[in-house]
Amino acid sequence: MPLSGRYIGAYSDRMITDDPTLTNPDHYRTLWENDFVRVLEYTDEPGDQTTPHDHPNSVMVTLSDFSRRLSAGDRVFDTALTSGQAVWLPAQRHSGQNTGTTPTHSILIELKGDAAGEQDSAVLGPSV
């Protein structure tokens, strides 16, 4: 498989991941990265959608109020978060849609190495 939307071992020797900065570059950008974490900025507008992508264990800090629907297969998770919240995002694969009336702006601090965790297909969305 070409590496153009996938990378191997960046977060864990066990993971093969669809990198959101490659699969959804209009929404995700890397702000900073080292051997332990990668810091992403995420932005979108009401109605915008992302294609399926993966996240390692992460902390998300919201910079705006927003409503979002996350989907994985036949599972759906609706959430509304307020500006200034910090939430845990367990390792997971999902796609998303801004279902609200405001733009989304958030920062994700993705963990690397063993701390990146393993995806659990039962997990969807943040833990608040």
PDB file of C-alpha atoms in Angstrom:
ATOM      1  CA  MET A   1       0.000   0.000   0.000  1.00  0.00           C
ATOM      2  CA  PRO A   2       1.359   3.471  -0.812  1.00  0.00           C
ATOM      3  CA  LEU A   3       2.278   5.639   2.148  1.00  0.00           C
ATOM      4  CA  SER A   4       0.312   8.644   0.885  1.00  0.00           C
ATOM      5  CA  GLY A   5      -2.349   8.617   3.665  1.00  0.00           C
ATOM      6  CA  ARG A   6      -0.833   5.994   5.880  1.00  0.00           C
ATOM      7  CA  TYR A   7       2.243   5.758   7.994  1.00  0.00           C
ATOM      8  CA  ILE A   8       3.668   2.898   9.967  1.00  0.00           C
ATOM      9  CA  GLY A   9       5.070   3.014  13.474  1.00  0.00           C
ATOM     10  CA  ALA A  10       4.895   6.760  14.039  1.00  0.00           C
ATOM     11  CA  TYR A  11       2.953   6.349  17.277  1.00  0.00           C
ATOM     12  CA  SER A  12       3.585   2.754  18.232  1.00  0.00           C
ATOM     13  CA  ASP A  13       5.353  -0.220  16.764  1.00  0.00           C
ATOM     14  CA  ARG A  14       1.924  -1.915  16.848  1.00  0.00           C
ATOM     15  CA  MET A  15      -0.117   0.685  14.949  1.00  0.00           C
ATOM     16  CA  ILE A  16      -0.771   1.347  11.287  1.00  0.00           C
ATOM     17  CA  THR A  17      -2.694   4.600  11.122  1.00  0.00           C
ATOM     18  CA  ASP A  18      -4.589   6.802   8.667  1.00  0.00           C
ATOM     19  CA  ASP A  19      -2.980  10.123   9.568  1.00  0.00           C
ATOM     20  CA  PRO A  20      -5.635  12.877   9.745  1.00  0.00           C
ATOM     21  CA  THR A  21      -3.127  15.482   8.501  1.00  0.00           C
ATOM     22  CA  LEU A  22      -2.862  13.450   5.292  1.00  0.00           C
ATOM     23  CA  THR A  23      -6.444  12.184   4.947  1.00  0.00           C
ATOM     24  CA  ASN A  24      -8.041  15.512   5.958  1.00  0.00           C
ATOM     25  CA  PRO A  25      -5.410  18.234   5.350  1.00  0.00           C
ATOM     26  CA  ASP A  26      -8.039  20.985   5.039  1.00  0.00           C
ATOM     27  CA  HIS A  27      -8.942  20.446   8.698  1.00  0.00           C
ATOM     28  CA  TYR A  28      -5.827  19.158  10.506  1.00  0.00           C
ATOM     29  CA  ARG A  29      -2.349  20.655  10.646  1.00  0.00           C
ATOM     30  CA  THR A  30       0.697  19.816  12.718  1.00  0.00           C
ATOM     31  CA  LEU A  31       1.758  22.662  15.008  1.00  0.00           C
ATOM     32  CA  TRP A  32       4.676  20.898  16.712  1.00  0.00           C
ATOM     33  CA  GLU A  33       6.102  17.414  17.144  1.00  0.00           C
ATOM     34  CA  ASN A  34       8.835  15.563  19.026  1.00  0.00           C
ATOM     35  CA  ASP A  35       9.536  11.930  19.981  1.00  0.00           C
ATOM     36  CA  PHE A  36       6.806  11.926  22.652  1.00  0.00           C
ATOM     37  CA  VAL A  37       3.867  13.970  21.310  1.00  0.00           C
ATOM     38  CA  ARG A  38       2.435  15.555  18.191  1.00  0.00           C
ATOM     39  CA  VAL A  39       0.325  18.707  18.553  1.00  0.00           C
ATOM     40  CA  LEU A  40      -2.419  19.176  15.953  1.00  0.00           C
ATOM     41  CA  GLU A  41      -4.772  22.052  15.265  1.00  0.00           C
ATOM     42  CA  TYR A  42      -8.241  21.150  13.999  1.00  0.00           C
ATOM     43  CA  THR A  43     -10.654  23.614  12.367  1.00  0.00           C
ATOM     44  CA  ASP A  44     -13.899  23.252  10.437  1.00  0.00           C
ATOM     45  CA  GLU A  45     -17.141  25.028   9.579  1.00  0.00           C
ATOM     46  CA  PRO A  46     -20.752  23.957  10.221  1.00  0.00           C
ATOM     47  CA  GLY A  47     -21.634  21.014   7.968  1.00  0.00           C
ATOM     48  CA  ASP A  48     -18.005  20.074   7.231  1.00  0.00           C
ATOM     49  CA  GLN A  49     -17.152  16.362   7.341  1.00  0.00           C
ATOM     50  CA  THR A  50     -13.942  14.373   7.662  1.00  0.00           C
ATOM     51  CA  THR A  51     -13.090  11.045   6.098  1.00  0.00           C
ATOM     52  CA  PRO A  52     -12.217   8.068   8.336  1.00  0.00           C
ATOM     53  CA  HIS A  53      -8.916   8.543  10.167  1.00  0.00           C
ATOM     54  CA  ASP A  54      -7.157   7.367  13.316  1.00  0.00           C
ATOM     55  CA  HIS A  55      -5.998   8.997  16.532  1.00  0.00           C
ATOM     56  CA  PRO A  56      -3.699   7.588  19.196  1.00  0.00           C
ATOM     57  CA  ASN A  57      -4.500   8.365  22.843  1.00  0.00           C
ATOM     58  CA  SER A  58      -4.796  12.157  22.940  1.00  0.00           C
ATOM     59  CA  VAL A  59      -5.796  15.158  25.002  1.00  0.00           C
ATOM     60  CA  MET A  60      -8.110  17.567  23.176  1.00  0.00           C
ATOM     61  CA  VAL A  61      -8.411  21.210  24.240  1.00  0.00           C
ATOM     62  CA  THR A  62     -11.392  23.034  22.766  1.00  0.00           C
ATOM     63  CA  LEU A  63     -10.893  26.624  21.639  1.00  0.00           C
ATOM     64  CA  SER A  64     -14.522  27.123  20.565  1.00  0.00           C
ATOM     65  CA  ASP A  65     -17.983  25.809  21.434  1.00  0.00           C
ATOM     66  CA  PHE A  66     -19.058  23.144  18.935  1.00  0.00           C
ATOM     67  CA  SER A  67     -21.364  20.200  18.257  1.00  0.00           C
ATOM     68  CA  ARG A  68     -20.038  17.147  16.477  1.00  0.00           C
ATOM     69  CA  ARG A  69     -21.119  13.701  15.336  1.00  0.00           C
ATOM     70  CA  LEU A  70     -18.452  11.000  15.263  1.00  0.00           C
ATOM     71  CA  SER A  71     -19.084   7.816  13.293  1.00  0.00           C
ATOM     72  CA  ALA A  72     -17.337   4.464  13.118  1.00  0.00           C
ATOM     73  CA  GLY A  73     -19.067   1.776  11.090  1.00  0.00           C
ATOM     74  CA  ASP A  74     -22.667   1.628  12.306  1.00  0.00           C
ATOM     75  CA  ARG A  75     -21.891   3.422  15.581  1.00  0.00           C
ATOM     76  CA  VAL A  76     -22.585   7.131  16.126  1.00  0.00           C
ATOM     77  CA  PHE A  77     -21.558   9.440  18.991  1.00  0.00           C
ATOM     78  CA  ASP A  78     -22.958  12.973  19.314  1.00  0.00           C
ATOM     79  CA  THR A  79     -21.163  15.475  21.522  1.00  0.00           C
ATOM     80  CA  ALA A  80     -21.294  19.171  22.344  1.00  0.00           C
ATOM     81  CA  LEU A  81     -18.232  20.743  23.939  1.00  0.00           C
ATOM     82  CA  THR A  82     -17.601  24.253  25.210  1.00  0.00           C
ATOM     83  CA  SER A  83     -14.577  26.455  24.706  1.00  0.00           C
ATOM     84  CA  GLY A  84     -11.807  25.831  27.212  1.00  0.00           C
ATOM     85  CA  GLN A  85     -12.586  22.180  27.945  1.00  0.00           C
ATOM     86  CA  ALA A  86      -9.808  19.604  28.102  1.00  0.00           C
ATOM     87  CA  VAL A  87     -10.958  16.026  27.400  1.00  0.00           C
ATOM     88  CA  TRP A  88      -9.361  12.619  26.967  1.00  0.00           C
ATOM     89  CA  LEU A  89      -9.676  11.074  23.503  1.00  0.00           C
ATOM     90  CA  PRO A  90      -8.819   7.358  23.688  1.00  0.00           C
ATOM     91  CA  ALA A  91      -7.122   5.782  20.653  1.00  0.00           C
ATOM     92  CA  GLN A  92      -9.795   5.333  17.982  1.00  0.00           C
ATOM     93  CA  ARG A  93     -10.795   5.397  14.331  1.00  0.00           C
ATOM     94  CA  HIS A  94     -13.667   7.644  13.285  1.00  0.00           C
ATOM     95  CA  SER A  95     -15.014  10.177  10.824  1.00  0.00           C
ATOM     96  CA  GLY A  96     -16.703  13.350  11.984  1.00  0.00           C
ATOM     97  CA  GLN A  97     -19.207  16.017  11.041  1.00  0.00           C
ATOM     98  CA  ASN A  98     -19.768  19.479  12.494  1.00  0.00           C
ATOM     99  CA  THR A  99     -23.495  19.282  13.312  1.00  0.00           C
ATOM    100  CA  GLY A 100     -23.723  22.681  14.982  1.00  0.00           C
ATOM    101  CA  THR A 101     -23.968  26.299  13.921  1.00  0.00           C
ATOM    102  CA  THR A 102     -20.453  27.353  14.963  1.00  0.00           C
ATOM    103  CA  PRO A 103     -16.983  26.558  13.612  1.00  0.00           C
ATOM    104  CA  THR A 104     -14.889  23.977  15.456  1.00  0.00           C
ATOM    105  CA  HIS A 105     -11.439  24.966  16.697  1.00  0.00           C
ATOM    106  CA  SER A 106      -9.449  22.587  18.878  1.00  0.00           C
ATOM    107  CA  ILE A 107      -5.943  21.435  19.717  1.00  0.00           C
ATOM    108  CA  LEU A 108      -5.082  17.735  19.991  1.00  0.00           C
ATOM    109  CA  ILE A 109      -1.998  16.539  21.834  1.00  0.00           C
ATOM    110  CA  GLU A 110      -1.398  13.044  20.464  1.00  0.00           C
ATOM    111  CA  LEU A 111       0.748  10.667  22.505  1.00  0.00           C
ATOM    112  CA  LYS A 112       3.443   8.518  20.914  1.00  0.00           C
ATOM    113  CA  GLY A 113       5.189   5.250  21.749  1.00  0.00           C
ATOM    114  CA  ASP A 114       3.565   2.913  24.259  1.00  0.00           C
ATOM    115  CA  ALA A 115       1.436   5.814  25.544  1.00  0.00           C
ATOM    116  CA  ALA A 116      -0.282   5.985  22.123  1.00  0.00           C
ATOM    117  CA  GLY A 117      -2.359   2.979  23.158  1.00  0.00           C
ATOM    118  CA  GLU A 118      -4.234   0.440  21.116  1.00  0.00           C
ATOM    119  CA  GLN A 119      -7.496   1.167  19.349  1.00  0.00           C
ATOM    120  CA  ASP A 120     -10.565  -0.451  20.893  1.00  0.00           C
ATOM    121  CA  SER A 121     -13.435  -0.790  18.417  1.00  0.00           C
ATOM    122  CA  ALA A 122     -15.902  -0.216  21.277  1.00  0.00           C
ATOM    123  CA  VAL A 123     -14.509   3.286  21.958  1.00  0.00           C
ATOM    124  CA  LEU A 124     -15.906   6.315  20.145  1.00  0.00           C
ATOM    125  CA  GLY A 125     -15.618   9.961  21.111  1.00  0.00           C
ATOM    126  CA  PRO A 126     -14.009  11.833  23.987  1.00  0.00           C
ATOM    127  CA  SER A 127     -14.301  11.128  27.702  1.00  0.00           C
ATOM    128  CA  VAL A 128     -15.386  14.296  29.492  1.00  0.00           C
TER     129      VAL A 128
END
